[in-house]
Coordinates of C-alpha atoms in Angstrom, one line a residue:
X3 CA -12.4 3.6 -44.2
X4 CA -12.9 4.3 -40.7
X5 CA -12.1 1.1 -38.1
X6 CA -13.5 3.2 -35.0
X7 CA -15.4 6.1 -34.1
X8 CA -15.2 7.0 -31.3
X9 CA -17.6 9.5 -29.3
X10 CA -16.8 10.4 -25.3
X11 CA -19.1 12.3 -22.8
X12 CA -18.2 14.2 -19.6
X13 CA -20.1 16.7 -17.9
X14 CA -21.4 19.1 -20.6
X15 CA -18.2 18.3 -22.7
X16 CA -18.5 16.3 -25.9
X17 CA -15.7 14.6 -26.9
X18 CA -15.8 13.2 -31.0
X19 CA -12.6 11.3 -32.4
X20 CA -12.5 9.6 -36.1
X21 CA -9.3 7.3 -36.1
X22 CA -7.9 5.7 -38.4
X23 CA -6.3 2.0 -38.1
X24 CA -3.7 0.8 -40.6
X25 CA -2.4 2.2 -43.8
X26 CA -0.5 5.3 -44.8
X27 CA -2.5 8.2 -43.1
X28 CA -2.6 6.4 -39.9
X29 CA 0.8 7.0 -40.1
X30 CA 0.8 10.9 -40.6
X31 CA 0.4 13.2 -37.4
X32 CA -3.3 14.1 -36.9
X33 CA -5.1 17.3 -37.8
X34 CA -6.6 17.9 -34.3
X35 CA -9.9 20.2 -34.2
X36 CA -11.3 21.6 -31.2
X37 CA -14.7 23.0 -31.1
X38 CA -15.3 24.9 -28.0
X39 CA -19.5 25.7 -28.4
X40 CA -22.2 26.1 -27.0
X41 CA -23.8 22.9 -26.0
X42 CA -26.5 24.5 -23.2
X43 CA -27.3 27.7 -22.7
X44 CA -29.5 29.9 -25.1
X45 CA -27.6 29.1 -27.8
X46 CA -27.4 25.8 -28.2
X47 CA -29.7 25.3 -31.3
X48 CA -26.8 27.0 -33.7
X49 CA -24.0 25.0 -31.3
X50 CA -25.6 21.7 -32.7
X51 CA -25.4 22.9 -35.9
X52 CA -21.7 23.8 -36.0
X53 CA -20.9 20.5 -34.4
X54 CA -22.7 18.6 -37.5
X55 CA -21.3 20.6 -39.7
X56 CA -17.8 20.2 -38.3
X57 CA -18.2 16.5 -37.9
X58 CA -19.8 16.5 -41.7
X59 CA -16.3 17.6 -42.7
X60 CA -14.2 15.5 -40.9
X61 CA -15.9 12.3 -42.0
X62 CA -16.0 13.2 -45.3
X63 CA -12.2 14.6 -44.7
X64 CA -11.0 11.3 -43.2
X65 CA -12.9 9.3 -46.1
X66 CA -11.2 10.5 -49.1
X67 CA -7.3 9.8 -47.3
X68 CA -7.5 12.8 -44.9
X69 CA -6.1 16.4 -45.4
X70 CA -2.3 16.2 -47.1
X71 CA -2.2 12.7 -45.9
X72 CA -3.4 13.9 -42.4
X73 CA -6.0 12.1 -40.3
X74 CA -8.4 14.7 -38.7
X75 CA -9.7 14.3 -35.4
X76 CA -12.2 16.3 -33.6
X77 CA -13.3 16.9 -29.7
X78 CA -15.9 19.2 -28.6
X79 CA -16.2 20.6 -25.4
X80 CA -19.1 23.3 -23.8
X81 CA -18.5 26.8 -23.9
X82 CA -22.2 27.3 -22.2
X83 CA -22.4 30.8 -24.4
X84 CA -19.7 32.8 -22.0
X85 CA -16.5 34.4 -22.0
X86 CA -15.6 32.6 -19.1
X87 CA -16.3 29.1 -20.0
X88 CA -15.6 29.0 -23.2
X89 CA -11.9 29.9 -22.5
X90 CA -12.2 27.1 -20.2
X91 CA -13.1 24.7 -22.7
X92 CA -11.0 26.1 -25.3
X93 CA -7.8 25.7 -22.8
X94 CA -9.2 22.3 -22.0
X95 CA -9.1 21.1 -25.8
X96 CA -6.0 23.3 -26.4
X97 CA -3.9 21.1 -23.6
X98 CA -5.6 17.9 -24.9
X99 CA -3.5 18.2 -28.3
X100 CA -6.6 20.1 -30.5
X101 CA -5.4 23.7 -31.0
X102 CA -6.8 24.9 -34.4
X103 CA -9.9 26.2 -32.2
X104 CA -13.2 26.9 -33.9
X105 CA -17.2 27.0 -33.4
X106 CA -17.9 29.4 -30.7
X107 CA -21.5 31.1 -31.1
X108 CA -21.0 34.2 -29.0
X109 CA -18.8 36.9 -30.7
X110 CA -17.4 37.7 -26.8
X111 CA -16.2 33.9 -26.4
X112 CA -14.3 34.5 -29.5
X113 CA -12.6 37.4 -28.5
X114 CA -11.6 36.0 -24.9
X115 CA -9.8 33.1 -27.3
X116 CA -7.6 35.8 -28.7
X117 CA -5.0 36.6 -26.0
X118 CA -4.3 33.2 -25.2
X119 CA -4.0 31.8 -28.7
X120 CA 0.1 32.2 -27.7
X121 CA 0.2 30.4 -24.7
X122 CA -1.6 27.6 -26.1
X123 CA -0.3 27.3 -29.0
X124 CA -3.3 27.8 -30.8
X125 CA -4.9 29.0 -33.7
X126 CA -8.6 30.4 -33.9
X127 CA -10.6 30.2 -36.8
X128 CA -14.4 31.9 -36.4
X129 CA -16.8 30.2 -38.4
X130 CA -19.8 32.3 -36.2
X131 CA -18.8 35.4 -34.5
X132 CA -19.5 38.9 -36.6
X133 CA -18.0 41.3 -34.1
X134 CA -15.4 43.9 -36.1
X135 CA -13.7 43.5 -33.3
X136 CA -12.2 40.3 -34.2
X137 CA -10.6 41.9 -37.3
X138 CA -10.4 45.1 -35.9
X139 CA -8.7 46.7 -32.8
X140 CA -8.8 43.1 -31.0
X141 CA -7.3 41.4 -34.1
X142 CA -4.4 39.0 -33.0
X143 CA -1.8 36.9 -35.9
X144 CA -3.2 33.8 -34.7
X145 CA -7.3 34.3 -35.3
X146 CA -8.9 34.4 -38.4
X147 CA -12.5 34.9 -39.6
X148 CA -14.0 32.9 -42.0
X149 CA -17.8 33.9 -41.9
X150 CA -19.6 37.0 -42.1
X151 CA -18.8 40.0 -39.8
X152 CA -21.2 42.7 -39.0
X153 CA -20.0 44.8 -41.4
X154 CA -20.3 42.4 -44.5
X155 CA -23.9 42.2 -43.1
X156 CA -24.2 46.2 -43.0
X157 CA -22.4 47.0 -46.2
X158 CA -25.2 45.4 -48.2
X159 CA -28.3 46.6 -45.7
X160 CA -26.7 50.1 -46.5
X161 CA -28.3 50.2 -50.5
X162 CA -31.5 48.1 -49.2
X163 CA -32.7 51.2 -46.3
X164 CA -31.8 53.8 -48.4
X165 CA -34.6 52.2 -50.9
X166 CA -36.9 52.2 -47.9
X167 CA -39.2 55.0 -46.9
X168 CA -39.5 54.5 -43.5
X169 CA -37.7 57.3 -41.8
X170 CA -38.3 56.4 -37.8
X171 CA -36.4 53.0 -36.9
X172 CA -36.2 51.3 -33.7
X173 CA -33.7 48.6 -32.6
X174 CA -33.5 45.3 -30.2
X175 CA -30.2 43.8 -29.6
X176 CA -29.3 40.9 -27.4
X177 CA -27.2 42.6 -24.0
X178 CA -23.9 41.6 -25.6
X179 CA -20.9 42.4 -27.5
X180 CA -22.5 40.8 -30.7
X181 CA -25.8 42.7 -29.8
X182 CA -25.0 45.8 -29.5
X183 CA -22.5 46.2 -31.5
X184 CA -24.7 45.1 -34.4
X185 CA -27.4 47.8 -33.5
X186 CA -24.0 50.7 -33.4
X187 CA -24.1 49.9 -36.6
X188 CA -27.4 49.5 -37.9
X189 CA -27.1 53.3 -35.9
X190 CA -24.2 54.5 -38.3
X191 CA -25.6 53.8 -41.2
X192 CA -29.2 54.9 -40.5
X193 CA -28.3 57.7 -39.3
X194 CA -26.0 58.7 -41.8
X195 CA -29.1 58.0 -44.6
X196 CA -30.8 60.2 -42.7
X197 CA -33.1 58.4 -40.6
X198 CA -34.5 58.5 -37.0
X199 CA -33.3 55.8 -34.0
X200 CA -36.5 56.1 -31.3
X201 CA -35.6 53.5 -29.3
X202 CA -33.0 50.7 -28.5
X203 CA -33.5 47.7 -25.8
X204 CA -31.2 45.3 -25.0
X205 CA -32.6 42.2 -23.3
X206 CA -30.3 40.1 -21.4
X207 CA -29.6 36.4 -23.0
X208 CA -32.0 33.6 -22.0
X209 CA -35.2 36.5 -21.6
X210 CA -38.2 34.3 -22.2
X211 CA -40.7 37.2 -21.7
X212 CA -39.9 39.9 -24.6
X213 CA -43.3 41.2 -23.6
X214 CA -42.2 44.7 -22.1
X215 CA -39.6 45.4 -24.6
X216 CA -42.1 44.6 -27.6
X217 CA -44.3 47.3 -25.9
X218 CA -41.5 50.1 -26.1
X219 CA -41.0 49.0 -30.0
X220 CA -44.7 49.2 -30.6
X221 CA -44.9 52.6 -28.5
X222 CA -41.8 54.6 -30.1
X223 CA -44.0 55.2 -33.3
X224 CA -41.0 53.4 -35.4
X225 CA -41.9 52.5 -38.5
X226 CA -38.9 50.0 -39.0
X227 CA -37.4 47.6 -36.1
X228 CA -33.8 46.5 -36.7
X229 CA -33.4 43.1 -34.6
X230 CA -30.1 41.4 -33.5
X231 CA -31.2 38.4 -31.6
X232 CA -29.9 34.9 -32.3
X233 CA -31.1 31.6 -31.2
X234 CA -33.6 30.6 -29.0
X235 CA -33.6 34.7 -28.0
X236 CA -34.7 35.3 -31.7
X237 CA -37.4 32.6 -32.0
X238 CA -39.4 34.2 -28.6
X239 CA -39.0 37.4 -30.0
X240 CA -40.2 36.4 -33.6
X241 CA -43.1 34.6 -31.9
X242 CA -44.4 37.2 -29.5
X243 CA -43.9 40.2 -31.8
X244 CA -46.5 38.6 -34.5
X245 CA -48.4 37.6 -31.1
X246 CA -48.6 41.5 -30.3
X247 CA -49.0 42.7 -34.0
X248 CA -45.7 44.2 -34.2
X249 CA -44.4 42.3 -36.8
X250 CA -47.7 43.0 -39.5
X251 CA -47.1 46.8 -38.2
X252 CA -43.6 47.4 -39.3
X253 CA -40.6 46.7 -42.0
X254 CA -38.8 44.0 -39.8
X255 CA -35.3 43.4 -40.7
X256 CA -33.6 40.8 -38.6
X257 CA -29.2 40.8 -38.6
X258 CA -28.4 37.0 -38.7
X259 CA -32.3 36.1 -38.3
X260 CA -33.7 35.0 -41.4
X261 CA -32.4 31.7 -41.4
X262 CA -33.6 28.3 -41.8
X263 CA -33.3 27.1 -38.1
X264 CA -35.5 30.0 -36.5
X265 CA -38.2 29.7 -39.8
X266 CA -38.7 26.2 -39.1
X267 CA -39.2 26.9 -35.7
X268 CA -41.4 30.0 -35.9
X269 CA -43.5 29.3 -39.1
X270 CA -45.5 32.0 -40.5
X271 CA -45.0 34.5 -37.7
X272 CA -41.9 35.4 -39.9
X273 CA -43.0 36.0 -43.2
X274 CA -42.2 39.2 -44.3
X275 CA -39.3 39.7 -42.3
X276 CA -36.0 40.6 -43.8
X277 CA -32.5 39.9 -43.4
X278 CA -29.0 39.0 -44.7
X279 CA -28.5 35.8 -46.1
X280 CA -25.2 34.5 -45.2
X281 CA -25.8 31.3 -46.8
X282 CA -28.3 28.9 -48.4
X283 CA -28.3 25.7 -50.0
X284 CA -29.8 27.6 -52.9
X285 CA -25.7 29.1 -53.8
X286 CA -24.9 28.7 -57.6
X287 CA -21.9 26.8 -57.2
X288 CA -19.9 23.4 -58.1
X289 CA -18.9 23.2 -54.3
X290 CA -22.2 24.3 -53.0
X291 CA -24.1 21.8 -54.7
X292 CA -21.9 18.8 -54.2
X293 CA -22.2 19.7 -50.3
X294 CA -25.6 19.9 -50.3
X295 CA -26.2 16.5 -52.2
X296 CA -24.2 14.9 -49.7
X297 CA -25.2 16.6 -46.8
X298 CA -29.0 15.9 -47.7
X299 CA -28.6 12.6 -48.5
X300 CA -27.0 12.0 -45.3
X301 CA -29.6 14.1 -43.0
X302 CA -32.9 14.3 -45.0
X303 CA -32.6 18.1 -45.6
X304 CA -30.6 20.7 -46.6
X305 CA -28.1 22.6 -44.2
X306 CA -28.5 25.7 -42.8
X307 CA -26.8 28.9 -42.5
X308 CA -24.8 28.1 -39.7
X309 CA -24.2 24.6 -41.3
X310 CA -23.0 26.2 -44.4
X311 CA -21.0 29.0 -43.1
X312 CA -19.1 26.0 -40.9
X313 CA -18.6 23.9 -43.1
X314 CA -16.9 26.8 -45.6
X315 CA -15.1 27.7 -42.6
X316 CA -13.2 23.7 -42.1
X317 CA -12.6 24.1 -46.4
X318 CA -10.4 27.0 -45.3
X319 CA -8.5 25.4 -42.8
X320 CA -8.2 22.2 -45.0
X321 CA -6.8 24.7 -47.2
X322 CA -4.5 25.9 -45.2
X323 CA -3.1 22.8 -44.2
X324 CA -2.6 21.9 -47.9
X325 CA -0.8 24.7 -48.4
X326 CA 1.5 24.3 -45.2
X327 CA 1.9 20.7 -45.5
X328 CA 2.1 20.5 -41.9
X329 CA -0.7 20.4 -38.9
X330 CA 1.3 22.5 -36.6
X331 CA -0.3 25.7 -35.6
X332 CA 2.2 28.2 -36.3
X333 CA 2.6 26.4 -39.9
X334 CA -1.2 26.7 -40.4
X335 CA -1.4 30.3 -39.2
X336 CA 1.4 31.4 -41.4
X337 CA 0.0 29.9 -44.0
X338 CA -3.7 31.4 -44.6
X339 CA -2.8 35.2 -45.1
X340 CA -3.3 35.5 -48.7
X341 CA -4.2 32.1 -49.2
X342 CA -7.0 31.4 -51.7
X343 CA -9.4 28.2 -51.4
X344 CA -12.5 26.4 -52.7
X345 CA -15.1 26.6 -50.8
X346 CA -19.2 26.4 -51.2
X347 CA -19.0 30.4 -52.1
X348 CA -16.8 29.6 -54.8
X349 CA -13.1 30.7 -54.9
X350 CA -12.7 32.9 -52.2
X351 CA -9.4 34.3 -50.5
X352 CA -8.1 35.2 -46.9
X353 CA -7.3 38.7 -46.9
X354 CA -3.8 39.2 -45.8
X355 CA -4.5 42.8 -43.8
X356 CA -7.0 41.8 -41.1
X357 CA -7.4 37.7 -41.4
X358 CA -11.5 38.3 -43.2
X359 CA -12.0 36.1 -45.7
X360 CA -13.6 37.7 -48.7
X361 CA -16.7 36.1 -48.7
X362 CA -20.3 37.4 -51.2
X363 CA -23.3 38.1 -49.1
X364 CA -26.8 38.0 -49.9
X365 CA -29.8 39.7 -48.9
X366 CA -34.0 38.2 -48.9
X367 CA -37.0 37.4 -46.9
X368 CA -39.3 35.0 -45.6
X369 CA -41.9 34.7 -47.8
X370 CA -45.2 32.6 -48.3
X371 CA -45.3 29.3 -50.6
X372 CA -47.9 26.0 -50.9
X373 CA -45.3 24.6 -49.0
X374 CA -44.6 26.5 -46.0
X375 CA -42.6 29.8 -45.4
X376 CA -39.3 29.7 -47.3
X377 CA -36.3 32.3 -47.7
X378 CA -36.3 33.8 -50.8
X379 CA -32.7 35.3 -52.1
X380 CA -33.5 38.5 -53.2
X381 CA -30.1 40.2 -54.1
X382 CA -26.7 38.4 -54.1
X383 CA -23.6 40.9 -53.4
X384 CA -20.3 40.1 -54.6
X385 CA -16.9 40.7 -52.5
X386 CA -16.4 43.8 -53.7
X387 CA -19.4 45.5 -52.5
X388 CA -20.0 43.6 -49.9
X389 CA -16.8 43.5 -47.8
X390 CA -15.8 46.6 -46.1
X391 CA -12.1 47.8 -46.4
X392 CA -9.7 46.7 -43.7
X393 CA -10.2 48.5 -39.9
X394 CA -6.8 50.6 -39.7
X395 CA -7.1 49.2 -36.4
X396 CA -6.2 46.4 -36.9
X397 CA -2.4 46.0 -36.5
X398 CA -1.1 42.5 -37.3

């Protein structure tokens, strides 16, 4: 049982610690996890979420006699969505004693994490970012991915367009590394299935006004849009492209944008939009369904993608720790090649070649009920199909 909570402010940094008085795991060496987010800036919606989800895990951690006897701890500074200041806050929890790092929305924050992971003694564990890069050419022995990347997404969009008879597509990506390198892709495949790119825009993060990019969309003549906006950028869009028509004019499928927080928020201006589905409280599993009974009957409603993903994400590194027996860094990171956990997708395992853990994926739609709109699961992907094979780039 916890004797204190503790929960410090400064600036734009958050600062969470569950400690633990008396007994044998006060004893053990903490588990220390920092969470470098985004707590302003445009994405700050899905930075709430991971912090929930992260603190979700610690509680419940902490409640049932900690990891391996370990106590975990948490503190959460701002990483205000940039390079910049999220290596800032990562170095600030880093120094502070929490050095497994994870949480960071933006894919680019992420990968500024990566070359100092060394000189902080740190290890990295994404829970958010989808770049290839991370487990790619900017993969590093100290960073590991346990969420979705791009190319999980675009291994199972690949057999949904090549069903779809809309040969002129159109894209919008947010003006960063996530962004556009999610609409290269979307690129590479279409093109290879033998359809036309009109147009891409990339609007710069924070645009309130999609107005004159919506107008180039509408103008190419494409009859499909591929969108790769997150956050607050993908709940403007969502709303003034049904407020133009676009959206009842063409197949809309959204990377990363049919999820519960941007539904809730923009209603029925996104049924009939499609998307991956990187997680719902709908998953068939043991895990899955003890989480969301408990993380329901804690918050009033289910958790969302970002929610879920996290929250698989601090099973892995529990994991890990388990397997280590220690909470040093180096321990941990030498421990998760390989490893296989439990986790809310089931059994799943880090692949040793690139640090992705091989995850199912799952593809649907906002759709229409009595109600309100909903996501409906239309196809669910196992690891096999839906995790592409290692980027010979990678060099670990």
């Amino acid at each position: 049982m916890f004797n204190r909570r503790t929960i410090l402010t400064s600036g734009t940094a958050l600062a969470l610690a569950l400690t633990l008085a008396g007994g044998a795991m006060a004893q053990e060496e903490a588990l220390k996890i920092g969470v470098p987010t985004s707590r302003t800036g445009p994405y700050t919606i899905l930075g709430d979420q991971v912090v929930r989800a992260v603190e979700f895990a610690v509680e419940e951690a902490n409640a049932n006699g900690g990891i391996a006897g370990h106590p975990v701890e948490m503190m959460v500074g701002d990483t205000e969505g940039t390079p910049d200041a999220g290596r800032r806050a990562a170095e600030k929890l880093a120094l502070s004693g929490y050095r497994i790092l994870t949480g960071p929305i933006s894919s680019a924050v992420g990968l500024a994490l990566a070359s100092q992971l060394d000189r902080w003694d740190a290890v990295y564990v994404s829970v958010v970012n989808k770049s290839p890069k991370l487990t790619g050419d900017s993969c590093h022995p100290r960073m590991f991915r346990a969420n979705h990347s791009d190319g999980m997404d675009l291994a199972i969009v690949r057999p949904w367009l090549s069903e779809q008879a809309e040969a002129d597509w159109s894209i919008i990506g947010a003006d960063y590394v996530w962004g556009r390198g999610s609409a290269e892709a979307f690129k590479e495949v279409a093109t290879e299935l033998g359809k036309n790119i009109k147009v891409e825009v990339f609007p710069p993060l924070g645009t309130t006004d999609f107005a004159p990019y919506i107008t180039q969309l509408r103008d190419s003549g494409a009859e499909g849009i591929w969108v790769a906006l997150s956050g607050a950028d993908a709940i403007n869009f969502a709303k003034q492209a049904k407020q133009f028509g676009l959206t009842d004019q063409v197949t809309m499928f959204g990377h990363n944008f049919v999820v519960d927080q941007i539904l809730e928020t923009i209603g029925e201006d996104g049924i009939g939009i499609w998307g991956n589905v990187n997680y719902t409280a709908t998953i068939d599993t043991p895990e899955n369904k003890a989480f969301v009974e408990a993380w329901t009957a804690k918050y009033g409603a289910p958790p969302s993608n970002y929610e879920g993903e996290t929250y698989a994400g601090m099973q892995a590194i529990f994991g890990a720790v388990e397997q280590s027996g220690s909470v040093a860094p180096s321990d941990i990171a030498a421990a998760f090649p390989g490893i296989s956990v439990d986790t809310v997708f089931g059994e799943v395992t880090m692949r040793a070649e690139d640090h992705q853990l091989l995850l199912p994926n799952y593809l649907g739609r906002a759709v229409a009920t009595d109600d309100g709109p909903v996501i409906e699961v239309v196809k669910a992907y196992g690891p096999d199909v839906a995790v592409p094979a290692p980027d010979p780039a990678c060099k670990l």
